[in-house]
Short mmCIF file of C-alpha atoms in Angstrom, two decimals:
data_model
loop_
_atom_site.label_atom_id
_atom_site.label_comp_id
_atom_site.label_asym_id
_atom_site.label_seq_id
_atom_site.Cartn_x
_atom_site.Cartn_y
_atom_site.Cartn_z
CA ASP M 1340 -87.59 76.81 80.60
CA ALA M 1341 -86.57 73.19 81.08
CA GLY M 1342 -83.66 71.85 79.10
CA VAL M 1343 -83.37 68.37 77.71
CA THR M 1344 -84.35 65.84 80.35
CA GLN M 1345 -83.34 62.21 80.38
CA SER M 1346 -84.40 59.37 82.61
CA PRO M 1347 -83.22 57.46 84.44
CA THR M 1348 -79.90 59.11 85.31
CA HIS M 1349 -78.22 55.85 86.26
CA LEU M 1350 -79.08 52.26 85.54
CA ILE M 1351 -77.52 48.87 86.23
CA LYS M 1352 -78.59 45.93 84.12
CA THR M 1353 -77.50 42.33 83.66
CA ARG M 1354 -76.23 40.90 80.39
CA GLY M 1355 -79.09 39.75 78.18
CA GLN M 1356 -81.63 42.13 79.68
CA HIS M 1357 -83.51 44.86 77.88
CA VAL M 1358 -83.37 48.58 78.68
CA THR M 1359 -85.48 51.60 77.76
CA LEU M 1360 -84.07 55.09 78.06
CA ARG M 1361 -86.23 58.20 77.81
CA CYS M 1362 -85.69 61.72 76.61
CA SER M 1363 -87.81 64.86 76.61
CA PRO M 1364 -86.55 67.58 74.26
CA ILE M 1365 -86.66 71.29 74.85
CA SER M 1366 -90.14 72.64 74.30
CA GLY M 1367 -90.59 73.50 70.63
CA HIS M 1368 -87.73 71.28 69.44
CA LYS M 1369 -88.82 68.63 66.97
CA SER M 1370 -85.58 66.73 66.46
CA VAL M 1371 -84.11 64.24 68.90
CA SER M 1372 -80.83 62.41 68.43
CA TRP M 1373 -79.26 59.67 70.52
CA TYR M 1374 -75.55 59.21 71.15
CA GLN M 1375 -73.48 56.62 72.98
CA GLN M 1376 -70.36 57.79 74.82
CA VAL M 1377 -67.99 55.13 76.02
CA LEU M 1378 -65.47 56.21 78.67
CA GLY M 1379 -62.56 58.05 77.11
CA GLN M 1380 -64.25 58.48 73.73
CA GLY M 1381 -66.37 61.11 72.07
CA PRO M 1382 -70.11 60.54 71.64
CA GLN M 1383 -71.11 58.27 68.74
CA PHE M 1384 -74.29 58.84 66.78
CA ILE M 1385 -76.99 56.17 67.15
CA PHE M 1386 -80.25 57.63 65.79
CA GLN M 1387 -81.91 60.85 64.77
CA TYR M 1388 -85.67 61.40 64.75
CA TYR M 1389 -87.48 64.38 63.33
CA GLU M 1390 -91.23 64.81 63.35
CA LYS M 1391 -91.58 61.20 64.54
CA GLU M 1392 -89.66 59.79 61.57
CA GLU M 1393 -86.22 58.23 61.62
CA ARG M 1394 -83.84 60.51 59.73
CA GLY M 1395 -80.56 58.82 60.38
CA ARG M 1396 -79.03 55.73 61.89
CA GLY M 1397 -75.45 55.20 62.98
CA ASN M 1398 -73.40 52.04 62.85
CA PHE M 1399 -75.12 50.17 65.66
CA PRO M 1400 -76.61 46.65 65.65
CA ASP M 1401 -80.33 45.96 65.35
CA ARG M 1402 -80.47 45.42 69.09
CA PHE M 1403 -80.71 49.20 69.24
CA SER M 1404 -84.02 50.79 68.30
CA ALA M 1405 -85.76 54.05 69.00
CA ARG M 1406 -88.94 55.94 68.42
CA GLN M 1407 -90.32 59.43 68.78
CA PHE M 1408 -93.76 60.20 70.13
CA PRO M 1409 -96.30 62.84 69.03
CA ASN M 1410 -95.10 65.12 71.85
CA TYR M 1411 -91.53 64.77 70.40
CA SER M 1412 -90.22 62.84 73.38
CA SER M 1413 -88.21 59.77 72.50
CA GLU M 1414 -87.24 56.33 73.74
CA LEU M 1415 -84.09 54.38 73.04
CA ASN M 1416 -84.39 50.63 73.46
CA VAL M 1417 -81.54 48.19 73.67
CA ASN M 1418 -82.17 44.44 73.66
CA ALA M 1419 -79.92 41.57 74.72
CA LEU M 1420 -77.52 43.83 76.57
CA LEU M 1421 -73.80 43.18 76.31
CA LEU M 1422 -71.05 44.31 78.66
CA GLY M 1423 -69.83 46.59 75.87
CA ASP M 1424 -73.11 48.51 75.96
CA SER M 1425 -72.00 50.10 79.23
CA ALA M 1426 -71.77 53.80 78.43
CA LEU M 1427 -73.28 57.23 78.86
CA TYR M 1428 -76.29 57.57 76.57
CA LEU M 1429 -76.90 61.14 75.54
CA CYS M 1430 -79.98 62.65 74.00
CA ALA M 1431 -79.72 65.87 72.00
CA SER M 1432 -82.58 68.05 70.86
CA SER M 1433 -82.60 70.71 68.19
CA LEU M 1434 -85.16 72.93 66.58
CA THR M 1435 -84.86 71.44 63.11
CA GLY M 1436 -83.48 68.21 61.83
CA THR M 1437 -83.09 68.39 58.12
CA GLY M 1438 -80.25 69.10 55.76
CA VAL M 1439 -77.44 71.37 56.77
CA TRP M 1440 -76.99 71.82 60.46
CA ASP M 1441 -78.33 75.24 61.25
CA THR M 1442 -79.32 75.15 64.86
CA GLU M 1443 -77.51 74.27 68.05
CA ALA M 1444 -77.92 70.82 69.55
CA PHE M 1445 -78.63 70.80 73.26
CA PHE M 1446 -77.68 67.72 75.19
CA GLY M 1447 -79.33 66.18 78.22
CA GLN M 1448 -77.19 65.07 81.15
CA GLY M 1449 -77.38 61.51 79.92
CA THR M 1450 -78.21 58.11 81.31
CA ARG M 1451 -75.24 56.19 82.65
CA LEU M 1452 -75.84 52.52 81.87
CA THR M 1453 -73.76 49.82 83.48
CA VAL M 1454 -74.13 46.26 82.24
CA VAL M 1455 -72.83 43.59 84.60
CA ARG W 1023 -60.75 55.56 59.49
CA LYS W 1024 -62.39 57.88 62.01
CA GLU W 1025 -64.36 60.85 60.71
CA VAL W 1026 -62.68 63.18 63.20
CA GLU W 1027 -59.23 62.80 64.71
CA GLN W 1028 -58.00 64.68 67.75
CA ASP W 1029 -54.95 64.52 69.97
CA PRO W 1030 -56.44 63.19 73.24
CA GLY W 1031 -53.84 64.98 75.35
CA PRO W 1032 -53.86 65.50 78.26
CA PHE W 1033 -52.69 69.08 78.07
CA ASN W 1034 -51.58 70.46 81.43
CA VAL W 1035 -50.92 74.20 81.27
CA PRO W 1036 -50.39 76.94 83.88
CA GLU W 1037 -52.94 79.69 84.37
CA GLY W 1038 -52.46 82.47 81.86
CA ALA W 1039 -50.93 80.22 79.21
CA THR W 1040 -52.06 80.00 75.59
CA VAL W 1041 -53.00 76.54 74.38
CA ALA W 1042 -53.98 75.28 70.94
CA PHE W 1043 -55.95 72.19 69.99
CA ASN W 1044 -56.05 70.72 66.52
CA CYS W 1045 -58.32 68.33 64.77
CA THR W 1046 -58.59 66.83 61.30
CA TYR W 1047 -61.62 65.45 59.54
CA SER W 1048 -61.67 62.84 56.79
CA ASN W 1049 -64.81 63.60 54.80
CA SER W 1050 -64.43 66.50 52.39
CA ALA W 1051 -68.24 66.73 52.27
CA SER W 1052 -68.32 67.84 55.91
CA GLN W 1053 -70.49 70.90 56.14
CA SER W 1054 -70.55 72.37 59.62
CA PHE W 1055 -67.88 72.51 62.28
CA PHE W 1056 -67.98 73.07 66.00
CA TRP W 1057 -66.07 72.89 69.23
CA TYR W 1058 -67.96 71.47 72.17
CA ARG W 1059 -66.83 71.50 75.78
CA GLN W 1060 -67.52 68.63 78.15
CA ASP W 1061 -66.89 68.85 81.87
CA CYS W 1062 -66.22 65.69 83.84
CA ARG W 1063 -69.33 63.49 84.00
CA LYS W 1064 -71.44 66.18 82.34
CA GLU W 1065 -73.05 66.56 78.93
CA PRO W 1066 -71.28 68.26 75.99
CA LYS W 1067 -72.10 71.93 75.50
CA LEU W 1068 -71.50 74.03 72.41
CA LEU W 1069 -68.47 76.27 72.84
CA MET W 1070 -68.43 77.82 69.40
CA SER W 1071 -69.13 77.22 65.76
CA VAL W 1072 -66.20 77.32 63.35
CA TYR W 1073 -66.31 79.29 60.12
CA SER W 1074 -63.96 79.41 57.15
CA SER W 1075 -63.20 83.04 57.89
CA GLY W 1076 -62.22 82.16 61.45
CA ASN W 1077 -64.07 83.44 64.45
CA GLU W 1078 -63.29 84.71 67.89
CA ASP W 1079 -65.25 84.75 71.11
CA GLY W 1080 -63.38 86.46 73.89
CA ARG W 1081 -60.32 84.39 74.71
CA PHE W 1082 -61.30 81.66 72.24
CA THR W 1083 -60.40 81.64 68.55
CA ALA W 1084 -61.46 78.94 66.10
CA GLN W 1085 -60.07 78.40 62.61
CA LEU W 1086 -61.12 76.17 59.74
CA ASN W 1087 -58.95 75.17 56.80
CA ARG W 1088 -61.13 73.33 54.31
CA ALA W 1089 -58.28 72.59 51.93
CA SER W 1090 -56.34 70.77 54.64
CA GLN W 1091 -59.48 69.53 56.41
CA TYR W 1092 -58.17 70.94 59.63
CA ILE W 1093 -59.84 72.72 62.54
CA SER W 1094 -58.16 74.49 65.43
CA LEU W 1095 -59.08 76.08 68.73
CA LEU W 1096 -56.86 78.59 70.50
CA ILE W 1097 -57.42 79.52 74.13
CA ARG W 1098 -55.59 82.58 75.40
CA ASP W 1099 -54.98 83.54 79.02
CA SER W 1100 -56.14 80.15 80.32
CA LYS W 1101 -58.32 80.12 83.43
CA LEU W 1102 -58.78 77.32 85.94
CA SER W 1103 -62.39 77.13 84.77
CA ASP W 1104 -61.21 76.21 81.25
CA SER W 1105 -60.27 72.75 82.54
CA ALA W 1106 -62.47 70.35 80.57
CA THR W 1107 -62.46 68.07 77.54
CA TYR W 1108 -62.76 69.86 74.21
CA LEU W 1109 -64.54 67.95 71.48
CA CYS W 1110 -64.08 68.68 67.80
CA VAL W 1111 -67.34 68.08 65.91
CA VAL W 1112 -68.33 68.01 62.25
CA THR W 1113 -71.59 67.34 60.46
CA ILE W 1114 -72.05 65.52 57.18
CA ASP W 1115 -75.42 65.73 55.49
CA GLN W 1116 -76.47 62.13 55.06
CA THR W 1117 -79.90 61.65 53.52
CA GLY W 1118 -81.24 64.62 55.36
CA ALA W 1119 -79.95 63.65 58.77
CA ASN W 1120 -77.60 66.07 60.42
CA ASN W 1121 -75.89 63.92 62.96
CA LEU W 1122 -72.80 65.14 64.71
CA PHE W 1123 -69.47 63.35 64.36
CA PHE W 1124 -67.31 63.81 67.45
CA GLY W 1125 -63.61 63.42 67.93
CA THR W 1126 -62.36 61.60 71.01
CA GLY W 1127 -61.82 64.91 72.76
CA THR W 1128 -58.74 66.67 74.08
CA ARG W 1129 -58.45 66.93 77.83
CA LEU W 1130 -57.18 70.24 79.21
CA THR W 1131 -56.15 70.85 82.81
CA VAL W 1132 -55.22 74.39 83.80
CA ILE W 1133 -52.91 74.39 86.81
CA PRO W 1134 -52.79 77.21 89.39
#
C-alpha cells in the first residue's frame, strides 16, 4: 500500500514566481495537512483540509493557499515567492481530521523548494 | 512565545548510554502529545504517543507532566541507529482542526 506521495521532490524557483506542490494521501485518509520546515527548525503548520474543506490555517501570509480535491489529494500554492520560502514542504495525511487528535499522521518525504 | 520548546542539542552519546530529552509546552489546552523521529533529509515519523500515566516501548520511555507542562523522552541502551532528530509535538484543538505543533527538535548522535 502506497504511503503519502508528494511531487515534485525538488524544485528551484526564482523570486516572484509561483509554485504548486502536490500531495496524495494514503488510500482511505480524508485529511491532508501541509507543513513548512525551514532548515534547523521543526515543521510549522500551514493548512489542514478535511473532506475538501479547510479546517485550519497557520500563521502564513495570503500568498499561501491550498485546496483538496474529491479524491482527497491536495495542492499547496505559493505566489510571489520570497527567498525565505525556501524550505522542505511536508504533507501529512490522517484518517480523520476533526477534534481531538486520535489517529497517527503520516508524512510524505516532502518537496524541497529552493528560491533563488 | 513558541508553543513547544526543546533543547536543540546536539547530544553526542556513546553506544549503550542512557539519554533524556525534555520539552515544555506553553498552552495548557494542549490535548495530545507525541515524540516524532526525523532522520537526516527524511520526513518525520511517529516514535510514540505520550500519556499522563507514562508509557514505554522497548528502550524508549515517555512521560507527561500536565501540571508542569513538561514532556520527556528517555532512551536506554542507545544504539547507533538511534541517531536522529527527536521532535516533541503537541496538538491543540482549534476550531476542529488538529494541527501538530512541533518543537525545533533535539539532535542525537550515538557514537561507536
